[in-house]
């Protein structure tokens, strides 16, 4: 109904009201709705073994009493929300390669697709609207046989799931314990905490988490082996 139709209807119901009052009332309702308007997100459903998402963030730990910055790599399955996490001292290509080798080695198989943010270790350049992958990503995907795709720039909700995973794992693992004798003990503690997170049964959202993770792991592609994590340089010896 238009505003004039609403006014005519009210008059037919024997209300004494002006057309200007009807317009003012409707305008106030519309302005209130515009203030309350926000972005809407639809939860996606992924088939078991379909995708895994990659991201990393910083974490500060005390190693033998020395405050040290590490980079926390988190892999998250889209179907089960199962998480695997690893600590590295550097955020570089070798750490990127080794994190994938460790992840695939721990799950004994490979997801069909990996999803990445637009980080320098995976995106070499932007050509027009296309993104050119780095040699490291090409080497990893070619060796393990998975497909990959990138999130759109500044479209954070496309991988909000894994962004929250980094924060969740960091808080869950190190909010109470952040002092370790060495990085190996810190990684072992992180592995133990990861197992606790993947097997938690505290709410309706986590009631089927273990069975979903098992479905994930049983639907993956076969592991071809372990990738060699190294970079090759060629030099010419001068006089």
C-alpha positions in Angstrom: 0.0 0.0 0.0 1.1 3.5 -0.7 0.9 6.2 1.9 -2.3 7.6 0.4 -3.9 4.2 0.4 -3.0 3.8 4.1 -4.6 7.2 4.8 -7.7 6.3 2.9 -8.0 3.0 4.8 -7.7 4.7 8.2 -10.4 7.2 7.2 -12.7 4.3 6.2 -12.1 2.8 9.6 -13.5 6.1 11.1 -10.1 7.4 12.4 -9.6 11.1 12.3 -6.1 11.6 11.1 -4.4 13.8 8.5 -2.4 12.6 5.5 0.7 14.5 6.8 0.6 12.6 10.1 0.5 9.3 8.2 3.5 10.3 6.1 5.5 11.5 9.2 4.8 8.2 11.0 5.9 6.1 8.1 9.0 8.2 7.6 10.0 7.7 11.3 9.6 3.9 10.9 11.7 3.8 7.7 14.5 5.9 9.3 14.6 3.5 12.3 14.9 0.5 10.0 17.8 2.1 8.1 19.7 2.6 11.4 19.2 -1.0 12.4 20.1 -2.3 8.9 23.3 -4.4 8.9 25.1 -7.0 7.0 23.7 -10.5 7.0 25.7 -13.7 6.8 24.7 -17.1 5.8 26.4 -20.1 7.4 27.8 -22.3 4.7 27.7 -26.1 4.7 30.7 -28.1 3.5 30.8 -31.7 2.6 33.3 -33.9 4.5 36.9 -33.6 3.2 35.9 -30.8 0.9 37.9 -27.8 2.2 40.4 -26.7 4.8 41.3 -23.1 5.5 44.7 -21.7 6.3 45.7 -18.7 8.3 48.2 -17.5 10.9 48.6 -14.9 13.6 51.1 -13.8 16.3 51.4 -15.2 19.8 53.8 -14.2 22.6 55.3 -16.9 24.7 58.0 -17.1 27.3 60.7 -19.6 26.3 63.2 -20.3 29.1 62.1 -17.0 30.7 62.6 -15.0 27.5 59.5 -13.3 25.9 59.5 -14.5 22.3 57.1 -13.8 19.4 55.9 -16.8 17.4 53.6 -17.3 14.5 50.6 -19.6 15.1 49.5 -21.4 12.0 45.9 -22.8 12.1 44.2 -25.2 9.7 40.5 -25.5 10.0 38.2 -28.1 8.4 35.0 -26.5 6.9 32.8 -29.4 7.6 33.7 -30.3 11.2 35.4 -27.2 12.5 38.3 -29.4 13.5 41.6 -27.5 14.0 45.3 -28.3 13.7 47.8 -25.7 14.9 51.6 -25.2 14.7 54.2 -22.8 16.0 56.9 -21.1 13.9 59.5 -18.5 14.5 59.2 -16.9 11.1 56.3 -16.0 8.8 58.0 -16.9 5.5 57.8 -19.3 2.6 59.6 -22.2 4.4 57.3 -21.9 7.4 54.3 -21.9 4.9 55.6 -25.1 3.2 56.5 -26.9 6.4 53.1 -26.1 8.0 51.3 -27.8 5.1 53.7 -30.8 5.3 53.1 -31.2 9.0 49.3 -30.8 8.6 49.0 -33.4 5.8 51.3 -35.7 7.7 49.3 -35.5 10.9 45.9 -36.2 9.1 47.5 -38.8 6.8 45.6 -37.5 3.8 44.9 -34.3 1.8 41.7 -32.1 1.5 40.3 -31.5 -1.9 40.6 -27.7 -1.7 42.6 -25.2 0.4 41.4 -21.6 1.0 43.8 -18.7 1.6 43.9 -15.1 2.4 45.8 -12.6 0.1 49.1 -13.0 1.8 52.5 -12.6 0.1 53.5 -16.3 0.6 50.6 -17.4 -1.6 49.8 -14.5 -4.0 52.8 -13.5 -6.1 51.1 -10.7 -8.0 47.7 -9.3 -9.2 47.3 -9.2 -12.9 44.0 -7.4 -13.8 41.4 -9.1 -11.7 43.4 -12.4 -11.4 45.8 -13.4 -8.7 49.0 -15.2 -9.6 50.0 -17.8 -7.1 53.6 -18.1 -5.8 56.0 -20.8 -6.8 55.7 -22.3 -3.2 51.9 -22.6 -3.5 52.2 -24.1 -7.0 54.8 -26.6 -5.7 52.7 -27.6 -2.7 49.4 -28.0 -4.6 51.1 -29.8 -7.4 52.8 -32.3 -5.1 49.8 -33.0 -2.9 47.2 -32.6 -5.6 44.7 -30.2 -4.0 42.9 -27.2 -5.6 43.0 -23.8 -4.0 41.3 -20.5 -4.1 41.8 -17.0 -2.6 39.5 -14.8 -0.6 38.5 -11.5 -2.1 40.5 -8.5 -0.8 38.9 -6.8 2.3 36.1 -9.3 2.3 36.9 -10.7 5.7 33.6 -12.6 6.2 34.6 -15.1 3.4 37.0 -16.7 5.9 35.7 -15.3 9.2 35.5 -18.9 10.3 39.2 -19.4 10.3 40.0 -15.9 11.5 38.1 -16.8 14.6 39.9 -20.1 14.8 43.3 -18.4 15.2 42.0 -16.3 18.0 40.2 -19.2 19.6 43.2 -21.6 19.5 45.5 -18.9 20.8 43.3 -18.1 23.8 42.3 -21.7 24.5 46.0 -22.9 24.4 47.9 -20.0 26.0 45.6 -17.9 28.1 46.7 -19.8 31.3 50.0 -21.3 30.3 52.5 -19.3 28.3 55.9 -20.3 29.9 57.8 -23.2 28.4 61.3 -24.5 28.5 61.7 -24.7 24.7 59.6 -24.5 21.5 59.3 -28.3 21.4 57.5 -28.4 24.7 55.3 -25.5 23.6 54.3 -27.4 20.4 53.6 -30.6 22.4 51.4 -28.6 24.7 49.6 -27.0 21.7 49.1 -30.5 20.2 47.5 -31.7 23.5 45.3 -28.7 23.7 44.3 -29.1 20.0 43.1 -32.7 20.8 41.0 -31.3 23.7 39.4 -28.7 21.5 38.6 -31.2 18.7 37.0 -33.5 21.2 35.0 -31.0 23.3 31.4 -31.8 23.9 30.2 -28.8 25.9 27.2 -27.5 23.8 24.8 -28.3 21.1 27.2 -26.9 18.5 29.9 -29.3 19.5 27.8 -32.3 20.2 28.7 -34.0 16.9 32.1 -32.5 16.5 34.1 -35.7 17.0 31.9 -37.7 14.5 32.1 -34.8 12.0 35.9 -34.8 12.3 36.0 -38.5 11.7 33.9 -38.0 8.6 36.3 -35.4 7.5 39.4 -37.6 7.9 37.7 -40.5 6.2 36.8 -38.5 3.1 40.2 -37.0 2.2 42.4 -37.7 -0.7 45.4 -40.1 -0.3 48.7 -38.7 0.9 51.3 -39.0 -1.8 54.2 -38.6 0.7 56.1 -35.8 2.5 57.1 -32.7 0.7 60.7 -31.6 0.9 60.7 -28.1 2.5 63.6 -26.2 1.1 64.5 -23.3 -1.2 67.1 -23.6 -4.0 69.6 -20.8 -4.8 72.1 -20.8 -7.7 75.3 -18.8 -7.3 78.3 -18.1 -9.6 81.7 -18.2 -8.0 83.8 -15.2 -8.9 87.6 -14.9 -8.6 
